[in-house]
Tab-separated table of C-alpha atoms in Angstrom:
chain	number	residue	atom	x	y	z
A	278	UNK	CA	93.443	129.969	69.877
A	279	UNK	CA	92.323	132.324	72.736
A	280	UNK	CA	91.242	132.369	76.147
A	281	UNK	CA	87.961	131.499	75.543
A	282	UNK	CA	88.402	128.616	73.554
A	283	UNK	CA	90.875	127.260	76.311
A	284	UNK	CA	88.140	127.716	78.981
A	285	UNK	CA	85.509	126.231	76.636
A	286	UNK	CA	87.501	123.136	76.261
A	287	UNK	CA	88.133	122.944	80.027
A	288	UNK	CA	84.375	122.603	80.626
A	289	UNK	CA	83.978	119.989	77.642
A	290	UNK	CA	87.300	117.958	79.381
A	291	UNK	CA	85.483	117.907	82.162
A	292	UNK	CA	82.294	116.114	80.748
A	293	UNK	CA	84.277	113.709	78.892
A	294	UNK	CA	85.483	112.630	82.621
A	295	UNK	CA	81.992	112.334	83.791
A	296	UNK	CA	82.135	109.306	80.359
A	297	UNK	CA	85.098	107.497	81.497
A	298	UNK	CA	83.390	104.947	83.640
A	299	UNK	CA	80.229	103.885	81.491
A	300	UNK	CA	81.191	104.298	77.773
A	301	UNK	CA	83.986	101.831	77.174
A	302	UNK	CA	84.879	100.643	74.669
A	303	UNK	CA	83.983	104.088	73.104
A	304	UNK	CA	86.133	107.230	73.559
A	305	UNK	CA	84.923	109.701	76.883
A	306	UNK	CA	84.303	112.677	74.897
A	307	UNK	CA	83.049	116.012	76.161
A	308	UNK	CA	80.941	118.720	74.106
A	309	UNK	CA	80.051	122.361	74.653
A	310	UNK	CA	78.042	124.535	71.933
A	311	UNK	CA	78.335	128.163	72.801
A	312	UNK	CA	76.631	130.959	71.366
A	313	UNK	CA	76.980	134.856	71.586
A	314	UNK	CA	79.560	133.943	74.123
A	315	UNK	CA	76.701	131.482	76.211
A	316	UNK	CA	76.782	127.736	76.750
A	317	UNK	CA	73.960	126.711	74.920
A	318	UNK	CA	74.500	122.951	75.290
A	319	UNK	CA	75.972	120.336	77.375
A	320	UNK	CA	76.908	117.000	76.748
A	321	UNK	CA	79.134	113.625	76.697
A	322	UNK	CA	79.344	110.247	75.415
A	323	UNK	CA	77.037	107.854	76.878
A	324	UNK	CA	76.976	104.107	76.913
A	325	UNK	CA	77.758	102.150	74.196
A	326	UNK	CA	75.134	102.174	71.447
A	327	UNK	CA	74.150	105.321	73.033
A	328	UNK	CA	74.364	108.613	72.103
A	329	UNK	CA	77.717	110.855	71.843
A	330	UNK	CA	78.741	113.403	73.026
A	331	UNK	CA	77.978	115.868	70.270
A	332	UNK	CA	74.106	114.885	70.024
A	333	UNK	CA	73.817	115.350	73.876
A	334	UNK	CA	74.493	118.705	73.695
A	335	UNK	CA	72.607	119.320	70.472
A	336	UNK	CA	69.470	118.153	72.634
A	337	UNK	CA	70.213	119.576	75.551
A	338	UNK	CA	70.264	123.174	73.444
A	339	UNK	CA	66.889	121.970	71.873
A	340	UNK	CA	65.427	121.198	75.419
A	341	UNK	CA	67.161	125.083	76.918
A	342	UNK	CA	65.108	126.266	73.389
A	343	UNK	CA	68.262	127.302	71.652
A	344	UNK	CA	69.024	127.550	68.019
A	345	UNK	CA	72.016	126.429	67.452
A	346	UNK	CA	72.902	127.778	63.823
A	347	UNK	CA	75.836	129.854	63.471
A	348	UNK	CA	77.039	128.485	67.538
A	349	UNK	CA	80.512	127.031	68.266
A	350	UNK	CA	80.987	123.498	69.801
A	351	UNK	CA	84.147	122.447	71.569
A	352	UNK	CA	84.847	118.520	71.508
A	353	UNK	CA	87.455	117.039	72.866
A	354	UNK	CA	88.015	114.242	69.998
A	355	UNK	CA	87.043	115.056	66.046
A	356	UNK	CA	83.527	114.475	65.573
A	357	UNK	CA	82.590	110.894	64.360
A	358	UNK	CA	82.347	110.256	60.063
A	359	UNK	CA	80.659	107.146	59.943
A	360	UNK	CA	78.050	105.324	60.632
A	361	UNK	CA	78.658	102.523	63.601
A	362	UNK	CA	76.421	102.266	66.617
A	363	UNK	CA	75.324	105.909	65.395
A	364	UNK	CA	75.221	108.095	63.375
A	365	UNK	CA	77.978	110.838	62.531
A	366	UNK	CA	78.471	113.004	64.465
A	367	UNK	CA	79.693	115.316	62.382
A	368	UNK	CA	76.721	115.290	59.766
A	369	UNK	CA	74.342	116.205	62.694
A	370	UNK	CA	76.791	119.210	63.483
A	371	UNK	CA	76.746	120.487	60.126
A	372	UNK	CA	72.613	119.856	59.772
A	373	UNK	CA	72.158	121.828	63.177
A	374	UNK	CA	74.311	124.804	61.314
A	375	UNK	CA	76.907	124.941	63.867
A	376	UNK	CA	79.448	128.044	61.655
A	377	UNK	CA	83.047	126.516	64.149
A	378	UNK	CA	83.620	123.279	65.705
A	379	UNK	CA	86.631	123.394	67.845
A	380	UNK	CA	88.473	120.253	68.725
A	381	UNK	CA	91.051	118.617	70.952
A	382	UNK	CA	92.087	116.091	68.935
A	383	UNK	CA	92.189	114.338	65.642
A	384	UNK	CA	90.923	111.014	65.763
A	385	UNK	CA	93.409	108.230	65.125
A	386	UNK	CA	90.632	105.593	64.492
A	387	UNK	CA	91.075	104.824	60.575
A	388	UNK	CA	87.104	104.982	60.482
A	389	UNK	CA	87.595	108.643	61.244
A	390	UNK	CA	90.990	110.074	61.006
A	391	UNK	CA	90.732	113.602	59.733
A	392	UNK	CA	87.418	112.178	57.589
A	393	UNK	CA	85.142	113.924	60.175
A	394	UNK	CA	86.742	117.655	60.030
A	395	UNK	CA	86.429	117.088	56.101
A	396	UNK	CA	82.693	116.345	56.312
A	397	UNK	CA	82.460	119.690	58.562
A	398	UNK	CA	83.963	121.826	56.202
A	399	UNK	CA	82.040	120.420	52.838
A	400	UNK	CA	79.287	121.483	55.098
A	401	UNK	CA	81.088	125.211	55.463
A	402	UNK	CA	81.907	124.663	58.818
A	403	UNK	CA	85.155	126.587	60.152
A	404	UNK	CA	87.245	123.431	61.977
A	405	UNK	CA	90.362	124.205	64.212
A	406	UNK	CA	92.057	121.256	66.030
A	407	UNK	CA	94.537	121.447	69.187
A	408	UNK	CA	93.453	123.169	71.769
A	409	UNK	CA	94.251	121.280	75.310
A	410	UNK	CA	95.371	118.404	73.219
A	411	UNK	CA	97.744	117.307	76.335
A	412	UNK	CA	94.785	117.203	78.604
A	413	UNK	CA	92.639	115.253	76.136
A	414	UNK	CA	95.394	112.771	75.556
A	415	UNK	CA	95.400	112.007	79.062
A	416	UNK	CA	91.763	111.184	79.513
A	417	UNK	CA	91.905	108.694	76.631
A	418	UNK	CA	95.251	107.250	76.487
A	419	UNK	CA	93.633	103.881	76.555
A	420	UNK	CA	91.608	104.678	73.355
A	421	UNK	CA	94.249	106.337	71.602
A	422	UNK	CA	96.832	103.918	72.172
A	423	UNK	CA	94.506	100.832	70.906
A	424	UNK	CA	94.033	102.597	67.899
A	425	UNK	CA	97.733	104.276	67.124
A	426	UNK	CA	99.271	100.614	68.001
A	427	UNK	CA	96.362	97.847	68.361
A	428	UNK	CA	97.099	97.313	72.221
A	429	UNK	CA	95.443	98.803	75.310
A	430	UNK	CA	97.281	100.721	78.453
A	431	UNK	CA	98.159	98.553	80.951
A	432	UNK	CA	97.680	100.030	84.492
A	433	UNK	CA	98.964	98.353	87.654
A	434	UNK	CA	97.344	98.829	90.869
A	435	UNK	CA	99.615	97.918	94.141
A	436	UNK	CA	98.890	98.538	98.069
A	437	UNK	CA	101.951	98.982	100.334
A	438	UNK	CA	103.467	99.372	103.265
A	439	UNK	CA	105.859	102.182	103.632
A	440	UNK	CA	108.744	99.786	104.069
A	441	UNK	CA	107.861	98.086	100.800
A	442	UNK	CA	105.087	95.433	101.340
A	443	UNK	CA	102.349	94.229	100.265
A	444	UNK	CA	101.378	91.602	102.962
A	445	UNK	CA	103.009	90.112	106.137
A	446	UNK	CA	104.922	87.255	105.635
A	447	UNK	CA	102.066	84.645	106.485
A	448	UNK	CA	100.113	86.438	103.382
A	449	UNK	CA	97.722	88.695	105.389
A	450	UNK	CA	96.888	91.391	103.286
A	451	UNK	CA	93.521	92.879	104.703
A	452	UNK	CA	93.543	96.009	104.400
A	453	UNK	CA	96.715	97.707	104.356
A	454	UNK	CA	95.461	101.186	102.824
A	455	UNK	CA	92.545	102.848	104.484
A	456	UNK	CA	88.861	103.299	103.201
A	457	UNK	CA	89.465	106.175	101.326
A	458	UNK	CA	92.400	104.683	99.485
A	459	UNK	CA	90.012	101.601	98.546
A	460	UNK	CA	87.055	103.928	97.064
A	461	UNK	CA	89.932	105.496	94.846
A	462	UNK	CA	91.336	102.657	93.629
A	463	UNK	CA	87.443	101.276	93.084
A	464	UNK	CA	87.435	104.226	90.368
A	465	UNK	CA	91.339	102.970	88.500
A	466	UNK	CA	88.811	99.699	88.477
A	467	UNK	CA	85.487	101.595	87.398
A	468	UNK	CA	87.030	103.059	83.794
A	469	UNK	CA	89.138	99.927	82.699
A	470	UNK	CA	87.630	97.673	80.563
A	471	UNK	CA	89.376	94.503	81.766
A	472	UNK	CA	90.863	93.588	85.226
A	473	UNK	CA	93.670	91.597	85.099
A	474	UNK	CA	94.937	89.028	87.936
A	475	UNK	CA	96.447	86.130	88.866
A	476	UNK	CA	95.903	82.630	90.370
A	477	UNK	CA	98.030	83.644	93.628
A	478	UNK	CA	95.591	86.535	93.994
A	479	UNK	CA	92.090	84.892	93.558
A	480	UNK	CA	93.188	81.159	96.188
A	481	UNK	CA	94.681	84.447	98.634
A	482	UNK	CA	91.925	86.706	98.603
A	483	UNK	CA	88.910	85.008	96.591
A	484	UNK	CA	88.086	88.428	95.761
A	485	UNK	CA	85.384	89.385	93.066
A	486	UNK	CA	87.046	92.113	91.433
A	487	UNK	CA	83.625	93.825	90.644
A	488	UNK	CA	83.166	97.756	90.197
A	489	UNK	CA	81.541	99.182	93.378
A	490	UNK	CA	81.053	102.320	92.004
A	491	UNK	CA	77.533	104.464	92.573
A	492	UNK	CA	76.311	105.304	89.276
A	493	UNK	CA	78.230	102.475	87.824
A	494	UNK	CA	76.458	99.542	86.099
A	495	UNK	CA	79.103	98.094	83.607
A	496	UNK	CA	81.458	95.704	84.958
A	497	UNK	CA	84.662	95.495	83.162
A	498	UNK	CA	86.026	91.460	81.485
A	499	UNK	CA	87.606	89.585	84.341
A	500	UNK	CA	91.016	88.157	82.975
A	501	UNK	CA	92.586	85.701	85.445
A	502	UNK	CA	95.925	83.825	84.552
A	503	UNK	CA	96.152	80.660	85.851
A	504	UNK	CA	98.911	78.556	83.743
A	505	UNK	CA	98.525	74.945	84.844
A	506	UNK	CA	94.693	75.519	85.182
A	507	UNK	CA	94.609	74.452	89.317
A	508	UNK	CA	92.104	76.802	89.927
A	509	UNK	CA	88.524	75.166	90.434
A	510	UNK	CA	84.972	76.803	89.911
A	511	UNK	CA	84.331	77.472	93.494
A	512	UNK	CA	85.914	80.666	93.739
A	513	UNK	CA	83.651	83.879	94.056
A	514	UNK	CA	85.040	85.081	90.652
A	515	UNK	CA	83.976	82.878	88.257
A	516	UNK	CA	80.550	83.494	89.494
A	517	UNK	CA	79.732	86.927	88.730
A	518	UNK	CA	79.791	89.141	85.513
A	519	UNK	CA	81.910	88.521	82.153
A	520	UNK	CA	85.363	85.567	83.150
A	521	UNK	CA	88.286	84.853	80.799
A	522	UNK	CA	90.709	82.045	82.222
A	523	UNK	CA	93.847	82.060	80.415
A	524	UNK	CA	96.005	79.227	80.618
A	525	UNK	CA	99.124	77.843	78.681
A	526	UNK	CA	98.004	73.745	79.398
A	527	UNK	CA	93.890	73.237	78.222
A	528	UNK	CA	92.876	70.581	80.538
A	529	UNK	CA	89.581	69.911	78.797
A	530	UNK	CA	88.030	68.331	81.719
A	531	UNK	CA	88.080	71.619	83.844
A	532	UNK	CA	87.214	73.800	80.666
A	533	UNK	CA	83.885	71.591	80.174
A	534	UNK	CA	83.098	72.435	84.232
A	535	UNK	CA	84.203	76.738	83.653
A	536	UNK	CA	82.405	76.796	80.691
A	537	UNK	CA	79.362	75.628	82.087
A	538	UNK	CA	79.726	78.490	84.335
A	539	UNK	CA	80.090	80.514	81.051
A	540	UNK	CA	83.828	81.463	81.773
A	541	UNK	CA	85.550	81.894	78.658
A	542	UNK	CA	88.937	79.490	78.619
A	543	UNK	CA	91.870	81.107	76.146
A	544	UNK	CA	94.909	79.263	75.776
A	545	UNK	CA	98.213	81.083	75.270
A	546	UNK	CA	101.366	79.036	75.712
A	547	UNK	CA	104.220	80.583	75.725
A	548	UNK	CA	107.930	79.998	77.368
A	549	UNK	CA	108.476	78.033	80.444
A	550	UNK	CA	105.066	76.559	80.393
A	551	UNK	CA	103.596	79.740	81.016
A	552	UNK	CA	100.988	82.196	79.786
A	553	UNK	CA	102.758	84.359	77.024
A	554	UNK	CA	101.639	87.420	78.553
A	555	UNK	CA	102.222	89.854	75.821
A	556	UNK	CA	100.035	87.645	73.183
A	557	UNK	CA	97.086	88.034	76.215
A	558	UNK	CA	97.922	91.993	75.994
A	559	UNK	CA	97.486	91.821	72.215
A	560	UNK	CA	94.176	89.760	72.352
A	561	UNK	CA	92.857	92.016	74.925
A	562	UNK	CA	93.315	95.243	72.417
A	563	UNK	CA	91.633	93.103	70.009
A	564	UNK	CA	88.699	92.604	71.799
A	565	UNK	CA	88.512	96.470	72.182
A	566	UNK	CA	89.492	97.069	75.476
A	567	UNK	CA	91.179	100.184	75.839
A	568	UNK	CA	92.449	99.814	79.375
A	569	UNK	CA	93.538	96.807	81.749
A	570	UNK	CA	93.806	97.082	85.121
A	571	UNK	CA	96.099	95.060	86.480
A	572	UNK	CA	95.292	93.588	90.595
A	573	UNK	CA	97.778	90.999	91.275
A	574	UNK	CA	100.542	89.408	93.294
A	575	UNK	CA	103.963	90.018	93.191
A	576	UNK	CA	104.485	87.247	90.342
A	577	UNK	CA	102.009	88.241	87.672
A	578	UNK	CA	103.339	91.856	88.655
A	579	UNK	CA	106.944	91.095	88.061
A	580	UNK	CA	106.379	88.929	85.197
A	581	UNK	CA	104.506	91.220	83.163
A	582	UNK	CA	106.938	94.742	84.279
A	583	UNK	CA	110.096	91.975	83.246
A	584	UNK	CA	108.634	92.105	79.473
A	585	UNK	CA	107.500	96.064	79.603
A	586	UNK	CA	103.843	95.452	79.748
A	587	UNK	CA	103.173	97.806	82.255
A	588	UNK	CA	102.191	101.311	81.115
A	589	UNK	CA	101.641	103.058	84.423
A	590	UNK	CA	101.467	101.834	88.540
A	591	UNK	CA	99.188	103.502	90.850
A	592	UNK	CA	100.397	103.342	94.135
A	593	UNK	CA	98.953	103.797	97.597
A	594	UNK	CA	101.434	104.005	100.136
A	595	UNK	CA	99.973	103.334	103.857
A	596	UNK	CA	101.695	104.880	106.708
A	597	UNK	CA	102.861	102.335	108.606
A	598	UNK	CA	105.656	99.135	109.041
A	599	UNK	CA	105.095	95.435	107.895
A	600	UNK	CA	108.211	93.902	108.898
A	601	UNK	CA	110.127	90.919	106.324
A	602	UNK	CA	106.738	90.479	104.283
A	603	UNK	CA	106.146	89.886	100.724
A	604	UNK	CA	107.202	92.568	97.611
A	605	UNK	CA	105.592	93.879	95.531
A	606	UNK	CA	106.946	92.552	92.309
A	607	UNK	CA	109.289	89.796	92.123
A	608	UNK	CA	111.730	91.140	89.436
A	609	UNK	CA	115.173	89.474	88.337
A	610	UNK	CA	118.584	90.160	90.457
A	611	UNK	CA	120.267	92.947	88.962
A	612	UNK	CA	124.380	93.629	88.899
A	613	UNK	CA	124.848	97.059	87.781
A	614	UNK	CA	122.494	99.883	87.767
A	615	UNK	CA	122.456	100.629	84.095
A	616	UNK	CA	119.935	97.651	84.412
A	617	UNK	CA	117.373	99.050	86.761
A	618	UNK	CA	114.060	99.667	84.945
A	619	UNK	CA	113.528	103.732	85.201
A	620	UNK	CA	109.836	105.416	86.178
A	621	UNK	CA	108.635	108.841	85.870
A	622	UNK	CA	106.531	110.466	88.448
A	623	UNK	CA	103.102	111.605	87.196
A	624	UNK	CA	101.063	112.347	90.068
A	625	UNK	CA	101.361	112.639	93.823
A	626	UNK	CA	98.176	112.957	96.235
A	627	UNK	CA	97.647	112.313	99.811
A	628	UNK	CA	94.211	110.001	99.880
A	629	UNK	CA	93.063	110.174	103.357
A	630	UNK	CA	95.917	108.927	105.595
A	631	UNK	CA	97.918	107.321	102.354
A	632	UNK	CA	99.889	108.662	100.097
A	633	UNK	CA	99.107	107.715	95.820
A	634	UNK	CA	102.183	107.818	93.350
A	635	UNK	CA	101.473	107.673	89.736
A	636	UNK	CA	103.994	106.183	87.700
A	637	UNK	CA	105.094	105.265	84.340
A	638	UNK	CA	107.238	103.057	83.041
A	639	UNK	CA	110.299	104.390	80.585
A	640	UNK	CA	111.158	100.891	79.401
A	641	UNK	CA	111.458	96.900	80.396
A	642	UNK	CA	114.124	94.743	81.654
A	643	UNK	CA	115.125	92.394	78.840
C-alpha cells in the first residue's frame, strides 16, 4: 500500500458520500481510475437500478477520451459478480483492460463475497483489498451490517436541552435546536432508508417525517408504532410517501380505512400487549433497509435502548434551560451502577449555536 493509493481512495470515499442519500438500498460506493499517475475517471453509485459506481467512471473516462487499458481503479467495496439490477461490475472492469483494481473492502453480500476479485483476476487483473477499510466501514455500516447479520443500524435522533430535555413539561417542543441543527439532522433523515416513530410523536407533533433535502428525491419507509391502533387517518403522515403502521392488536375496521390510504398495517405482538420491537428491527432488514432512523418520544426511545436496539444516538444539544420537562428516554430505575448502559463517544461538532454528540451503544439493559 502507498501514499498514493491512500490518497486515491480518499477521493473515491468521498464520492461514495456524494451516494449515501439516493442509492439505498444499494451500497454508496466511490470509484477512481487513474492512469500514468492522472484521474482518468470519476464516479459513484447512482439510484437503484442505476448505474454503479465502477461504470460511472468508466464513462466518464470515455467522455474525458481516455483509454482506460492498463489504468488503476480504486473502489471502495469489491466490484459487483453478478448480475442483479446490472450488470457486474467487475466483468466491465476486466473488458475495459483495467491491469489493478484497488479496493476498500470485500463484499460480505453472499452474491459477491470475494466472487468479484476472482472474476478480476481470471481476467489478469492485479486485485489488492484494504486500503482505508476503517473509513469505508463507516460510510456503509448500514449495508454491511444487513448483510454480516440480516438486521439494519439503528440510529436515534434526539433534541435537548442542556439540562436534559426534550420538551417543557406541557409538551412544547418547537424548536429547541436552531436552524442549522434541523438541516443536519434533515441529512441523519436523508440516507436512512426507514424512519422510525411513535404514536406519542405523530398526536404531539403531526409531523411528516419527509426528507427536505435539495437534490433529494427518495423518501425513506415511514414506520410508525402505534400498539392499540388509536391513531386515525387524519394525521399528515399517513398522507404522503411509502406508511407502515405496526401494531400488536389488528383492529380490522381501522386497517380497511389505512389501507385505503395505502398504509401498509404489520402486526407484531409481542409482551405486554405491545409491539415486539426487535421482530419490527428484523422485518425491517428483511425488507432491505440498511438504516433506520429512529424520531421519537421518550417511550419508543427507552423501550427500544431497554432491549439494545439502538446502534448509535445523534445528539444536538441546545444551549439553553428547560426547567422539570420531559426526558429523553424513559429507561428502568437502576440500583447499582454496574447496571448503567455504557456509550462511546464518536463524534463531537458544534452545529451553529448547538453542540452534536455521536454515540454508540456498548450493550442493553436486560
Amino acid at each position: 500500500m502507498s501514499f498514493s493509493d491512500i490518497s486515491y481512495m480518499r477521493r473515491a470515499l468521498e464520492l461514495a458520500r456524494k451516494a449515501q442519500f439516493n442509492c439505498p438500498p444499494n451500497p454508496a460506493v466511490g470509484c477512481v481510475i487513474v492512469k500514468d499517475r492522472r484521474i482518468i475517471g470519476e464516479g459513484f453509485t447512482q439510484k437503484t437500478g442505476q448505474a454503479h459506481a465502477e461504470v460511472m467512471a468508466l464513462r466518464d473516462a470515455e467522455k474525458r477520451g481516455e483509454s482506460t487499458e492498463g489504468a488503476t481503479a480504486y473502489v471502495t467495496l469489491e466490484p459487483c459478480s453478478h448480475y442483479g439490477r446490472t450488470p457486474p461490475c467487475a466483468l466491465a472492469l476486466r473488458e475495459h483492460k483495467l491491469a489493478r483494481v484497488v479496493a476498500a473492502l470485500e463484499d460480505p453480500n453472499p452474491l459477491v463475497a470475494g466472487k468479484g476479485f476472482e472474476m478480476l483476476r481470471q481476467g489478469g487483473v492485479e486485485v489488492e483489498c484494504g486500503v482505508c477499510s476503517e473509513e469505508a466501514e463507516e460510510i456503509n455500516k448500514g449495508f454491511l451490517r444487513r448483510q454480516r447479520t440480516g438486521l439494519p443500524w439503528v440510529r436515534s435522533k434526539i433534541a435537548m436541552s442542556v439540562d436534559g430535555d426534550t420538551a417543557l413539561a406541557n409538551g412544547k417542543s418547537k424548536w429547541i435546536t436552531s436552524e442549522e441543527a434541523r438541516r443536519d439532522g434533515q441529512l441523519w433523515r436523508a440516507r436512512a432508508g426507514a424512519i422510525l416513530t411513535g404514536r406519542g410523536t405523530i398526536e404531539a407533533d403531526n409531523p411528516k417525517l419527509s426528507v427536505r433535502v435539495e437534490g433529494v428525491d427518495r423518501q425513506p419507509l415511514k414506520v410508525i408504532v402505534d400498539s392499540d391502533m388509536k391513531l386515525g387517518t387524519e394525521y399528515q403522515i399517513f398522507h404522503e410517501g411509502a406508511n407502515l403502521l405496526v401494531c400488536a392488536h389488528r383492529n380490522e375496521e381501522k386497517v380497511k380505512e389505512f389501507e385505503a390510504l395505502g398504509v401498509e398495517v404489520l402486526e407484531l405482538a409481542g409482551k405486554n400487549g405491545k409491539v415486539d420491537l426487535k421482530a419490527l428491527i428484523k422485518e425491517l432488514g428483511k425488507r432491505e433497509i440498511n438504516e433506520v432512523h429512529v424520531e421519537a418520544g421518550s417511550r419508543l426511545n427507552g423501550a427500544m435502548a431497554s432491549e439494545g436496539l439502538i446502534d448509535e444516538y445523534v445528539i444536538y444539544i441546545a444551549p439553553l434551560f428547560m426547567g422539570e420537562g420531559r426526558r429523553p428516554l424513559d429507561l428502568p430505575q437502576l440500583s447499582d451502577m454496574s447496571e448503567v448502559k455504557r456509550l462511546e463517544f464518536t463524534g463531537m461538532e458544534k452545529i451553529g449555536p448547538d453542540v452534536r454528540l455521536i454515540l454508540r451503544s456498548k450493550g442493553c439493559f436486560e
